[in-house]
Coordinates of C-alpha atoms in Angstrom, one line a residue:
M1 CA 211.0 53.3 -85.6
R2 CA 208.9 51.0 -87.8
K3 CA 205.7 52.4 -86.4
F4 CA 206.9 55.9 -87.1
L5 CA 207.8 55.0 -90.7
I6 CA 204.4 53.4 -91.2
T7 CA 202.6 56.5 -89.8
V8 CA 204.7 58.7 -92.2
F9 CA 203.9 56.4 -95.1
I10 CA 200.2 56.6 -94.4
C11 CA 200.3 60.4 -94.1
I12 CA 202.3 60.7 -97.3
S13 CA 199.9 58.3 -99.1
S14 CA 196.9 60.2 -97.9
T15 CA 198.3 63.4 -99.1
C16 CA 199.2 62.0 -102.5
Y17 CA 195.7 60.4 -102.8
A18 CA 194.1 63.7 -101.9
Q19 CA 196.3 65.5 -104.5
F20 CA 195.4 62.8 -107.0
I21 CA 191.7 63.2 -106.5
G22 CA 192.1 67.0 -106.6
S23 CA 194.0 66.7 -109.8
M24 CA 191.2 64.5 -111.3
I25 CA 188.5 67.0 -110.3
N26 CA 190.5 69.9 -111.8
E27 CA 190.9 68.0 -115.0
E28 CA 187.1 67.3 -115.1
Q29 CA 186.4 71.0 -114.4
E30 CA 188.8 72.0 -117.2
R31 CA 187.1 69.7 -119.6
A32 CA 183.7 71.0 -118.6
R33 CA 184.8 74.6 -118.9
I34 CA 183.7 76.5 -122.0
S35 CA 187.0 78.2 -122.8
L36 CA 186.1 79.7 -126.2
V37 CA 183.1 81.3 -127.8
D38 CA 183.5 78.7 -130.5
E39 CA 183.1 76.0 -127.9
F40 CA 179.9 77.6 -126.6
M41 CA 178.5 77.5 -130.2
K42 CA 179.4 73.8 -130.6
R43 CA 177.7 72.9 -127.3
F44 CA 174.7 75.1 -128.1
N45 CA 174.4 73.3 -131.4
G46 CA 174.8 69.8 -129.9
L47 CA 178.2 69.2 -131.6
Q48 CA 180.1 68.9 -128.3
D49 CA 179.1 67.6 -124.9
R50 CA 180.1 68.4 -121.4
P51 CA 181.9 65.4 -120.0
D52 CA 179.1 64.6 -117.5
I53 CA 176.2 65.3 -119.8
T54 CA 176.2 62.8 -122.7
K55 CA 173.4 61.4 -124.8
S56 CA 173.0 58.5 -122.3
V57 CA 171.8 60.9 -119.6
E58 CA 168.0 61.2 -119.1
D59 CA 166.5 64.5 -120.6
Y60 CA 169.9 65.0 -122.3
E61 CA 168.7 67.8 -124.7
T62 CA 167.3 69.9 -121.9
K63 CA 170.2 69.3 -119.5
R64 CA 172.9 70.1 -122.1
L65 CA 171.3 73.4 -122.9
L66 CA 170.6 74.2 -119.2
A67 CA 174.3 73.7 -118.5
L68 CA 175.1 76.6 -120.8
F69 CA 173.5 79.1 -118.4
N70 CA 175.3 80.9 -115.6
G71 CA 173.8 78.8 -112.8
K72 CA 174.2 81.5 -110.2
Q73 CA 171.3 83.5 -111.7
F74 CA 169.0 80.7 -110.4
K75 CA 168.3 80.9 -106.7
S76 CA 166.4 77.6 -106.4
I77 CA 164.5 75.0 -108.4
N78 CA 161.4 77.1 -107.8
D79 CA 163.0 80.3 -109.0
S80 CA 160.8 82.0 -111.6
T81 CA 164.0 82.8 -113.7
L82 CA 164.7 79.1 -113.9
K83 CA 161.1 78.4 -115.1
E84 CA 161.7 81.1 -117.8
A85 CA 164.9 79.5 -118.7
F86 CA 163.1 76.2 -119.4
E87 CA 160.6 78.1 -121.6
F88 CA 163.6 79.6 -123.5
I89 CA 165.1 76.1 -123.9
D90 CA 161.7 74.9 -125.2
E91 CA 161.8 77.6 -127.9
I92 CA 165.4 76.6 -128.9
Q93 CA 164.4 73.0 -129.2
K94 CA 161.1 73.7 -131.0
D95 CA 162.8 75.8 -133.7
S96 CA 166.0 73.6 -133.7
T97 CA 168.0 76.9 -133.5
H98 CA 171.7 76.8 -134.3
I99 CA 174.2 79.6 -134.0
N100 CA 177.3 80.1 -136.1
Y101 CA 180.3 82.4 -136.3
T102 CA 179.2 83.5 -139.9
D103 CA 175.7 84.6 -138.7
T104 CA 174.9 88.2 -139.1
T105 CA 172.5 88.0 -136.1
W106 CA 175.0 88.2 -133.3
I107 CA 176.9 91.2 -132.0
A108 CA 179.9 91.8 -129.8
K109 CA 179.6 94.5 -127.1
V110 CA 183.2 95.6 -126.2
D111 CA 183.7 97.9 -123.2
C112 CA 186.9 99.8 -123.6
H113 CA 189.1 101.8 -121.3
G114 CA 191.0 104.5 -123.1
L115 CA 192.9 107.7 -123.0
F116 CA 191.4 110.9 -124.5
K117 CA 193.8 113.8 -124.6
K118 CA 195.7 111.8 -121.9
K119 CA 192.7 111.5 -119.6
N120 CA 191.1 108.2 -118.6
V121 CA 187.8 107.5 -120.3
T122 CA 185.4 104.6 -120.9
F123 CA 183.3 103.8 -124.0
T124 CA 181.6 100.9 -125.8
L125 CA 182.1 99.5 -129.3
Y126 CA 179.4 97.3 -130.9
M127 CA 180.9 94.9 -133.5
S128 CA 179.7 92.3 -136.0
V129 CA 181.0 89.8 -138.4
E130 CA 181.2 90.8 -142.1
N131 CA 182.1 88.7 -145.1
R132 CA 185.3 89.7 -146.8
K133 CA 185.3 87.4 -149.8
D134 CA 184.4 83.7 -150.5
D135 CA 184.5 82.0 -147.0
M136 CA 186.7 84.7 -145.4
Y137 CA 185.3 87.0 -142.7
K138 CA 186.3 89.9 -140.4
W139 CA 185.0 91.8 -137.4
V140 CA 183.8 95.4 -138.1
I141 CA 182.8 98.3 -135.9
N142 CA 179.1 99.1 -136.2
K143 CA 178.6 101.7 -133.5
A144 CA 180.4 103.6 -130.8
E145 CA 178.8 104.8 -127.5
G146 CA 180.2 107.0 -124.7
E147 CA 179.8 110.3 -123.1
I148 CA 183.1 111.6 -124.6
F149 CA 181.5 111.3 -128.1
R150 CA 178.4 113.5 -127.3
L151 CA 180.4 116.8 -127.6
L152 CA 178.6 118.3 -124.6
P153 CA 179.7 121.9 -123.9
S154 CA 181.3 122.5 -120.5
S155 CA 178.6 125.2 -119.8
I156 CA 175.4 126.5 -121.4
S157 CA 175.7 130.1 -122.4
D158 CA 173.3 132.3 -124.4
D159 CA 176.3 134.3 -125.6
V160 CA 177.6 131.4 -127.7
F161 CA 176.0 131.8 -131.2
I162 CA 176.7 132.9 -134.7
S163 CA 175.6 136.6 -135.1
P164 CA 172.3 137.1 -136.9
D165 CA 173.9 139.6 -139.3
A166 CA 176.9 137.3 -140.0
H167 CA 175.8 137.1 -143.6
E168 CA 176.6 140.8 -144.1
T169 CA 180.3 140.1 -143.4
K170 CA 180.4 137.0 -145.6
F171 CA 180.5 134.9 -142.4
M172 CA 184.0 136.1 -141.6
G173 CA 183.3 135.5 -137.9
L174 CA 183.1 131.8 -138.4
K175 CA 186.9 131.6 -137.7
H176 CA 186.1 132.3 -134.0
I177 CA 184.2 129.0 -133.6
T178 CA 187.4 127.1 -134.4
T179 CA 189.7 129.3 -132.4
G180 CA 187.6 129.7 -129.3
K181 CA 186.8 127.1 -126.6
D182 CA 186.6 123.8 -128.6
D183 CA 183.9 122.1 -126.4
Y184 CA 181.4 124.9 -127.4
I185 CA 181.3 123.6 -131.0
S186 CA 178.0 121.8 -130.6
R187 CA 176.3 125.0 -129.5
Y188 CA 176.6 126.3 -133.1
L189 CA 174.6 123.4 -134.5
K190 CA 170.9 123.4 -135.4
R191 CA 168.9 122.8 -132.2
D192 CA 167.5 119.3 -133.2
K193 CA 170.7 118.2 -135.0
R194 CA 171.7 114.7 -133.7
I195 CA 175.4 114.1 -133.3
D196 CA 176.6 110.8 -134.8
L197 CA 178.7 109.3 -131.9
T198 CA 180.4 106.8 -134.2
S199 CA 181.6 109.6 -136.5
V200 CA 183.0 111.5 -133.5
F201 CA 184.8 108.3 -132.4
L202 CA 186.4 107.9 -135.8
S203 CA 187.4 111.6 -135.9
Y204 CA 189.1 111.3 -132.4
V205 CA 191.1 108.3 -133.5
Y206 CA 191.9 109.7 -136.9
N207 CA 193.3 112.9 -135.3
G208 CA 195.3 111.0 -132.7
L209 CA 193.2 112.2 -129.7
L210 CA 191.9 108.8 -128.5
E211 CA 193.6 105.5 -127.9
I212 CA 192.3 102.2 -126.5
D213 CA 194.3 101.3 -123.4
Y214 CA 192.7 98.0 -122.6
I215 CA 189.4 96.0 -122.9
E216 CA 187.4 96.0 -119.7
D217 CA 184.7 93.5 -120.6
V218 CA 183.2 91.7 -123.6
E219 CA 179.7 90.4 -124.0
F220 CA 178.0 88.8 -127.0
I221 CA 174.4 89.4 -128.0
F222 CA 172.5 86.8 -130.0
F223 CA 169.3 87.3 -131.9
Q224 CA 168.9 83.9 -133.5
V225 CA 166.3 82.3 -131.2
P226 CA 162.7 83.3 -132.2
N227 CA 161.1 85.7 -129.7
Y228 CA 164.3 85.9 -127.6
I229 CA 167.6 87.8 -127.2
F230 CA 170.3 86.3 -125.1
T231 CA 173.8 87.3 -124.0
I232 CA 176.9 85.4 -123.0
K233 CA 179.8 86.5 -120.8
E234 CA 182.9 84.7 -119.5
F235 CA 182.9 83.6 -115.9
N236 CA 186.0 82.4 -114.1
R237 CA 185.5 80.2 -111.0
E238 CA 186.3 76.7 -109.6
S239 CA 183.2 75.0 -110.9
F240 CA 181.8 72.8 -113.7
N241 CA 179.7 75.9 -114.5
D242 CA 182.6 77.9 -115.8
G243 CA 183.7 79.9 -118.9
W244 CA 181.4 81.4 -121.6
L245 CA 177.9 81.1 -120.3
I246 CA 174.4 82.6 -120.9
S247 CA 174.4 85.6 -118.6
S248 CA 170.9 86.9 -119.6
F249 CA 168.0 86.2 -121.8
Q250 CA 164.8 88.2 -122.6
K251 CA 161.6 87.3 -124.3
L252 CA 160.6 89.9 -126.9
A253 CA 158.3 90.2 -129.9
E254 CA 160.1 90.0 -133.2
D255 CA 159.4 93.6 -134.1
E256 CA 161.0 94.7 -130.8
K257 CA 164.0 92.5 -131.5
T258 CA 164.4 94.1 -134.9
L259 CA 164.4 97.6 -133.4
I260 CA 167.2 96.7 -131.0
Y261 CA 169.2 94.8 -133.6
N262 CA 169.0 97.7 -136.1
N263 CA 170.0 100.2 -133.5
L264 CA 173.2 98.1 -132.7
K265 CA 174.0 97.5 -136.3
R266 CA 173.7 101.0 -137.7

């Protein structure tokens, strides 16, 4: 009986110890996780450390920045992408780059799932931070993208046009372009006329035709590092490399960066 109790005690103790160790690991992972975009900015700026990467660690500056990357994009220590990441880190350190919420040089890319005339659709909104007054800010929509905003006709027909002699009837026939098939409307425009997708988005929402059902994905695009653009996304996994992490980075000339930035801001 005593031997049985000792065996049970050892088993229970082992289980409790394993649970205790597991709990400690989970706590450490939770502390390492970058749960908020604000936390990512603090770690990027060196204002907050990961628990296992402190100033006492050799090559601290490089390691704390490398820990901000999604590690799964690197296949090995000889991976060319990892070598490019070190070059990116060198640029950050050389310029002493900091990123802040109030910067105008970061943009949110928000992938939306919605209902347009009760049909499922997807589209993207690009957003940025704008000053309201004093030290108060807000997010604003810069641009909308999506096939539903292109006003493409369901078919191409040479019979869809405004008559060449319409001026003789004081354009009375114009009423037909609003009472006929509505997706033909773009066929009446000037051939090289560009449709402003953001204006179409606003019109749909204003007239109650489009609603956002849920947000499918969010990505943030940063332009602050000289000669680079990088993005962050949220990763959820049982790992110290978890939360908001650098999902991609690209080396570009400053004039190329400016073109991309202006395209997303307009």
